[in-house]
XYZ file of C-alpha atoms in Angstrom:
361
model
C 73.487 121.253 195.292
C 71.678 123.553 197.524
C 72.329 124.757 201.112
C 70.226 122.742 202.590
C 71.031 119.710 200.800
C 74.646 120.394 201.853
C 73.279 120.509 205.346
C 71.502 117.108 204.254
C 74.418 115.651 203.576
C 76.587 117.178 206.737
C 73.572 115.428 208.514
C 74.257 112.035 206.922
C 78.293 112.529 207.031
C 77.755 113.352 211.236
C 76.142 110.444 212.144
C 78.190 108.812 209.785
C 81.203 110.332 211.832
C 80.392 109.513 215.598
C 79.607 105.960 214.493
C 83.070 106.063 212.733
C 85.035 107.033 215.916
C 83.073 104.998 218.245
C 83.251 100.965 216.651
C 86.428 101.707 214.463
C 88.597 99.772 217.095
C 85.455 97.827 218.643
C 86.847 95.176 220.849
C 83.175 93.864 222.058
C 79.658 94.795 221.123
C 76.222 93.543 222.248
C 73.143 93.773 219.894
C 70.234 93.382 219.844
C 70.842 91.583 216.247
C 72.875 88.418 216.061
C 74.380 89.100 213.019
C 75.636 92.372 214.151
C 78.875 91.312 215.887
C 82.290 93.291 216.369
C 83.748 92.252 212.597
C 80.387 93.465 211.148
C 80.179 96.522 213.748
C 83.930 97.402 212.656
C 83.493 96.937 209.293
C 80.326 99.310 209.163
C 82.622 101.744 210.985
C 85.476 101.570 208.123
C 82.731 102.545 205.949
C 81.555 105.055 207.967
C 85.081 106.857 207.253
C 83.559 107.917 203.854
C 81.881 110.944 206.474
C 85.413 112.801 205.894
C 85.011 112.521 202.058
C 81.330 113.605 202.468
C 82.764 117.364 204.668
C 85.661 117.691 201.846
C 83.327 117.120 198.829
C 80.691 119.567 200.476
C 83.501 122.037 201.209
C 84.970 122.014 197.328
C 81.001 122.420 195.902
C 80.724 125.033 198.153
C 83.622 126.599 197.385
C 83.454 126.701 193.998
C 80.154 128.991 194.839
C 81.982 131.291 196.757
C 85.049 131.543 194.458
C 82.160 132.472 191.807
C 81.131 135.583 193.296
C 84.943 137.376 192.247
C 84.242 137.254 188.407
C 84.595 140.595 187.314
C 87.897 141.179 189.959
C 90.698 141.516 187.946
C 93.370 138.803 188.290
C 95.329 140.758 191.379
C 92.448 141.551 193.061
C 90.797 138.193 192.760
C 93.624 136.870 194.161
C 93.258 138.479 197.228
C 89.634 138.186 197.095
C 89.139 134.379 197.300
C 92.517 133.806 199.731
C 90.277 136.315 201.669
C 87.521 134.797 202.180
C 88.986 131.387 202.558
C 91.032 133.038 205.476
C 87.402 134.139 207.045
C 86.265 130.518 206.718
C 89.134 128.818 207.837
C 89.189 132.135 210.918
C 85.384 131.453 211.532
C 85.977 127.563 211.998
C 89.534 128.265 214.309
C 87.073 130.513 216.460
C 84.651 127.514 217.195
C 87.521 125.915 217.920
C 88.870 127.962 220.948
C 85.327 128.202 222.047
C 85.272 124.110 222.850
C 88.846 124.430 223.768
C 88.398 127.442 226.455
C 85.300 125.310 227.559
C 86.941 121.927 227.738
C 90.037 123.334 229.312
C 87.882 125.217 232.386
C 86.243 121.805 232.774
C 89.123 119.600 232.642
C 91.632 121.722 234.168
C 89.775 123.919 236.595
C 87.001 121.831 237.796
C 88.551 118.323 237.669
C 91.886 119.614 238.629
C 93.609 117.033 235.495
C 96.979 118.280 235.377
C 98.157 121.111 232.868
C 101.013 120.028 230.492
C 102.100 123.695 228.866
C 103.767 121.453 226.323
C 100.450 120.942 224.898
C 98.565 123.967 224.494
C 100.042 125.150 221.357
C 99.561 122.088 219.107
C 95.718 121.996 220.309
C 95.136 125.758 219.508
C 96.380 125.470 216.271
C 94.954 121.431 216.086
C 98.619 120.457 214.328
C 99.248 118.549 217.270
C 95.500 117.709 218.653
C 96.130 115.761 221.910
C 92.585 116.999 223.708
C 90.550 115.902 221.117
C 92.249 113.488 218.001
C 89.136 114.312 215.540
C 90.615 117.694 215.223
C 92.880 116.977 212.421
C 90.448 117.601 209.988
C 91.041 121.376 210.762
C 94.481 121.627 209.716
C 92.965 119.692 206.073
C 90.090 121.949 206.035
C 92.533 125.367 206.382
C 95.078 123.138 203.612
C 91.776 122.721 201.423
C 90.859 126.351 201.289
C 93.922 128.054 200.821
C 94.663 125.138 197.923
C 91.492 125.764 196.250
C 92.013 128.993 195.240
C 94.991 128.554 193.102
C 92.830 125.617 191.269
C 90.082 128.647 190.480
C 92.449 130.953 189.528
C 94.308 128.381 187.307
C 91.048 127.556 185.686
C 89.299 130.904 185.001
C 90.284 132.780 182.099
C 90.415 136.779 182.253
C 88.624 138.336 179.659
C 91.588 140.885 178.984
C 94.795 140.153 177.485
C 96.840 141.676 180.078
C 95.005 140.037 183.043
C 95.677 136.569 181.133
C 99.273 137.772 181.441
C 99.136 138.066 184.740
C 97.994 134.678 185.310
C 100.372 132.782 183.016
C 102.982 134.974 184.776
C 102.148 134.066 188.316
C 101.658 130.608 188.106
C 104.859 130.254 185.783
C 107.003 131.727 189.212
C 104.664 129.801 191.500
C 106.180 126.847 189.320
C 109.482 127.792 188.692
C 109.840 128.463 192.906
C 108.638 125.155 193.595
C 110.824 122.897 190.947
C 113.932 125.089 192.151
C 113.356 124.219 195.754
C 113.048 120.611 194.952
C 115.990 120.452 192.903
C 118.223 122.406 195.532
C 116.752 120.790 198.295
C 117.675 117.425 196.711
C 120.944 118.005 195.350
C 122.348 120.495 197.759
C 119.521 121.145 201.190
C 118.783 117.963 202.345
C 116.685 119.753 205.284
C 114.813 121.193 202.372
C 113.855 118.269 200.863
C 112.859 116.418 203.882
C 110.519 119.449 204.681
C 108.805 119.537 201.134
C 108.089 116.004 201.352
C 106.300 116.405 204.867
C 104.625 119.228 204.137
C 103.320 117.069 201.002
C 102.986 114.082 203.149
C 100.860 116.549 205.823
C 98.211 117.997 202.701
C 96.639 114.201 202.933
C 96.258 114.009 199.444
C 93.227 111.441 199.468
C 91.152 114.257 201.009
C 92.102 117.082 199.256
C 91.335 115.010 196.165
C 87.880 114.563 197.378
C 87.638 118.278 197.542
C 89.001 119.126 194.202
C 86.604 116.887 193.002
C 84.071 118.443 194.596
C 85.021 121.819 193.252
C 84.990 120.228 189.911
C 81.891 119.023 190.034
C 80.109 122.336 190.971
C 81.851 123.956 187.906
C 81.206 121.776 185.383
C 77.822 121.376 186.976
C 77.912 117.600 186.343
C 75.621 116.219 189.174
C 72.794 118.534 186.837
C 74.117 117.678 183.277
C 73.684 113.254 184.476
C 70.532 114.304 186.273
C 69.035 115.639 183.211
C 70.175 112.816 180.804
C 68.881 110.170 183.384
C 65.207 111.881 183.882
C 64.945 112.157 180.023
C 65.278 107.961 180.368
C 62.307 108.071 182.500
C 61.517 109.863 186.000
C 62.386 106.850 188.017
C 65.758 106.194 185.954
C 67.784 108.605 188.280
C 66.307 106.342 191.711
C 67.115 103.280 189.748
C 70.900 104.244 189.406
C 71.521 105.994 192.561
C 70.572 102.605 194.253
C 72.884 100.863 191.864
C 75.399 103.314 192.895
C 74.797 103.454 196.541
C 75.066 99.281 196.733
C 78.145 99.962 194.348
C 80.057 102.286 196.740
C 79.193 99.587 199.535
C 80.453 96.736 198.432
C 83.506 98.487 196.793
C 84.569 100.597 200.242
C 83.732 97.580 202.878
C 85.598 95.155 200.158
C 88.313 97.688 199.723
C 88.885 98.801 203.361
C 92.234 97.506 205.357
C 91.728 99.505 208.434
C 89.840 102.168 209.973
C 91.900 105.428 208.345
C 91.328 103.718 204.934
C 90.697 106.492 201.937
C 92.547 105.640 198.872
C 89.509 105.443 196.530
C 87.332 107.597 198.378
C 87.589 110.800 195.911
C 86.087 108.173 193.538
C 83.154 107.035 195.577
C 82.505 110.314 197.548
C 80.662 111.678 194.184
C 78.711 108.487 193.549
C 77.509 108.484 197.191
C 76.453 111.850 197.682
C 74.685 111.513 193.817
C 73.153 108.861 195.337
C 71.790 110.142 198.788
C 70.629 113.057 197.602
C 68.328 111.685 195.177
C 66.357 109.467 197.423
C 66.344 111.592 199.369
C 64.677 113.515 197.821
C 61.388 111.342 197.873
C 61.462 111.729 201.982
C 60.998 115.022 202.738
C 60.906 114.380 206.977
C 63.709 112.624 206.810
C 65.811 115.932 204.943
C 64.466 118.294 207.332
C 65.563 115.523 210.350
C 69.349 115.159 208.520
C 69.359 118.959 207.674
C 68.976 120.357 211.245
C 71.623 117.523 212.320
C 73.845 119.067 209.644
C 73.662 122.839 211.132
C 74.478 121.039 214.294
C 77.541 119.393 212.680
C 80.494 121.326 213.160
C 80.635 121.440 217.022
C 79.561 118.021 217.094
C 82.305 117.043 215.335
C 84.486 119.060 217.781
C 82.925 118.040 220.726
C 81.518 114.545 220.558
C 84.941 112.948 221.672
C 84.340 114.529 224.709
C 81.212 113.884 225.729
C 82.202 109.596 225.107
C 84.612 110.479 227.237
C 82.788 112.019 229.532
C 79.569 109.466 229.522
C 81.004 106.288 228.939
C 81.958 105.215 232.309
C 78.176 106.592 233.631
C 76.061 105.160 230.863
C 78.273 101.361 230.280
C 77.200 99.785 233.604
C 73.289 101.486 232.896
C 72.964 100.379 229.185
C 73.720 96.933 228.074
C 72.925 97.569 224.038
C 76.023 99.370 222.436
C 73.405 100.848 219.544
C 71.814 103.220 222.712
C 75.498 104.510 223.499
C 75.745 105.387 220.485
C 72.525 106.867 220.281
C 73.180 108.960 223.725
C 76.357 110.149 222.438
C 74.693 111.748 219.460
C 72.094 113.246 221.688
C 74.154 114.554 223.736
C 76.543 115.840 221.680
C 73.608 117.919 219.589
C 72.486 118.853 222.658
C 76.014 121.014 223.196
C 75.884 121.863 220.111
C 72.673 123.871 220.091
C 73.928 125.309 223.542
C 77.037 126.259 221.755
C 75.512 127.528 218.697
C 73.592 129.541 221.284
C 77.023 131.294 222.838
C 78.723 131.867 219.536
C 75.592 133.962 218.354
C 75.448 135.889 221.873
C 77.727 138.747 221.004
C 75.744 139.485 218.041
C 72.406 139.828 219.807
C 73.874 141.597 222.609
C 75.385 144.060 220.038
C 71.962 144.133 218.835
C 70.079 144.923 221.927
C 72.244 147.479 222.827
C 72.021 149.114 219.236
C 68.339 148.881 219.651
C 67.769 149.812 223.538
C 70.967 152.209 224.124
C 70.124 155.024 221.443
């Protein structure tokens, strides 16, 4: 999987996404279709939930990438290496973060005078406790996913020295032995203990990091090339044949399978099979990549923002549009639209370092 198909596919999983959080709980709907009513419209949003296995899949193949690059560390130092650079990534996204937060707060707060509950602010700067905006949970999972995949690398590559191979049995014997003797004194003798391990198990949302792992896996092992190959050696249109089996596969098994709108029990399953099959059709419709690709750049403060600008548009645009498909379609405008203006203020220090570098010598 390439960059850009990984922005492909953050395309798809966006509009996937806002669709998700806008008909998961639909109550009425007016189309333009007469088969589209609100069990149809909610079940296509239930569906659209697979958008969170489509970021954690992307995040564990990209990962493994990443992870890649510390080969010839030895075991100590790749340790440090990859928690590293997961601690940039997980900084990097925390920093777009604050930038929507500092924004929405001087909007809600000091323009529209809402009142300020102090309460508040720390569970929405860190997003464990997300009141402003509920589609921030995803950034405690992604931190949880980066700092987990790590120890999954390092558990899976093998040192070339003897000593470093030590190391590694070592470490992850103690990271072991640590956990199993907190469990057993928390439940035989801590009960506080116990109660905490289990929520902090509870709070890793093991159907997504699954999806991750999975993802990581399959960048590793390289499987999405070792079944493209076999399939194109059937015949070139083999592999289009069986990603539309697949695709109608993952439909019909996720809107069957679905009890409600946070459903993801299977997903780590399906996740693979529908990004196998997206991105080989599309493939064969090159406009349509480079349309999904610059949504996916677009993605991140999208997600982080789109809540808002419902929110914000819902009572003005309701009485004006009578189709629920063009709020939906507004909404996505919109929201890109903020999202190239914020793209456009996180990348202003930079150039301003740079113009100074170039006109202040």
């Amino acid at each position: 999987m390439t960059k850009k198909q990984s922005a492909i596919l953050q395309g798809v999983a966006i509009w996937m996404m806002v669709y998700h959080h806008l008909y998961s709980f639909a109550v009425e709907y007016e189309s333009l279709l007469p088969f589209m009513q609100v069990d149809t419209v909610q079940r296509i949003a239930w569906f659209c939930k697979l958008c969170v296995g489509i970021f954690a899949f992307v995040s564990g193949y990209g990962m493994y990438y990443v992870m890649k690059g510390q080969n010839g560390e030895r075991f100590g130092g790749r340790l440090l290496a990859e928690y590293r650079g997961a601690l940039l990534r997980i900084l990097k996204l925390y920093g777009r973060l604050w930038l929507v937060l500092a924004i929405y707060m001087g909007i809600f707060f000091g323009i529209l005078r809402q009142p300020f509950m102090p309460d508040q602010l720390l569970g929405n700067v860190t997003a464990l406790d997300p009141t402003y905006n509920g589609a921030w949970w995803y950034v405690e999972q992604y931190a949880k996913t980066l700092l987990v995949l790590p120890l999954l690398d390092l558990f899976l590559t093998h040192p070339p020295q003897p000593q470093e191979r030590r190391k590694k049995w070592i470490f992850f014997l103690v990271l072991a032995l640590a956990g199993a003797g907190a469990a057993l004194v928390g439940r035989l003798w801590w009960p506080t203990l116990w109660e905490l391990m289990l929520a902090v198990v509870k709070s890793m949302r093991i159907s997504f990091l699954l999806i991750a792992v999975v993802g990581y896996l399959t960048a590793r092992y390289a499987l999405y090339q070792r079944v493209d190959r076999r399939l194109r050696r059937l015949g070139g249109w083999v592999p289009v044949c069986v990603s539309v089996v697949l695709l109608a596969l993952v439909v019909v098994l996720r809107v069957k399978l679905a009890t409600d709108a946070a459903y993801a029990k299977i997903d780590f399953l399906l996740t693979p099979l529908l990004i196998y099959g997206l991105l080989t059709l599309l493939a064969h419709a090159g406009p349509l990549c480079a349309f999904l690709a610059w949504w996916g750049r677009q993605s991140t403060y999208i997600w982080l923002t789109h809540g808002f600008v419902f929110g914000f548009l819902y009572l003005v645009i309701r009485p004006l549009v009578r189709l629920d498909i063009w709020i939906y379609l507004v909404v996505l405008l919109v929201s890109g639209a903020v999202a190239v203006a914020l793209n456009a203020v996180e990348k202003l220090p930079g150039r301003l370092c740079a113009w100074r570098r170039t006109h202040c010598k």
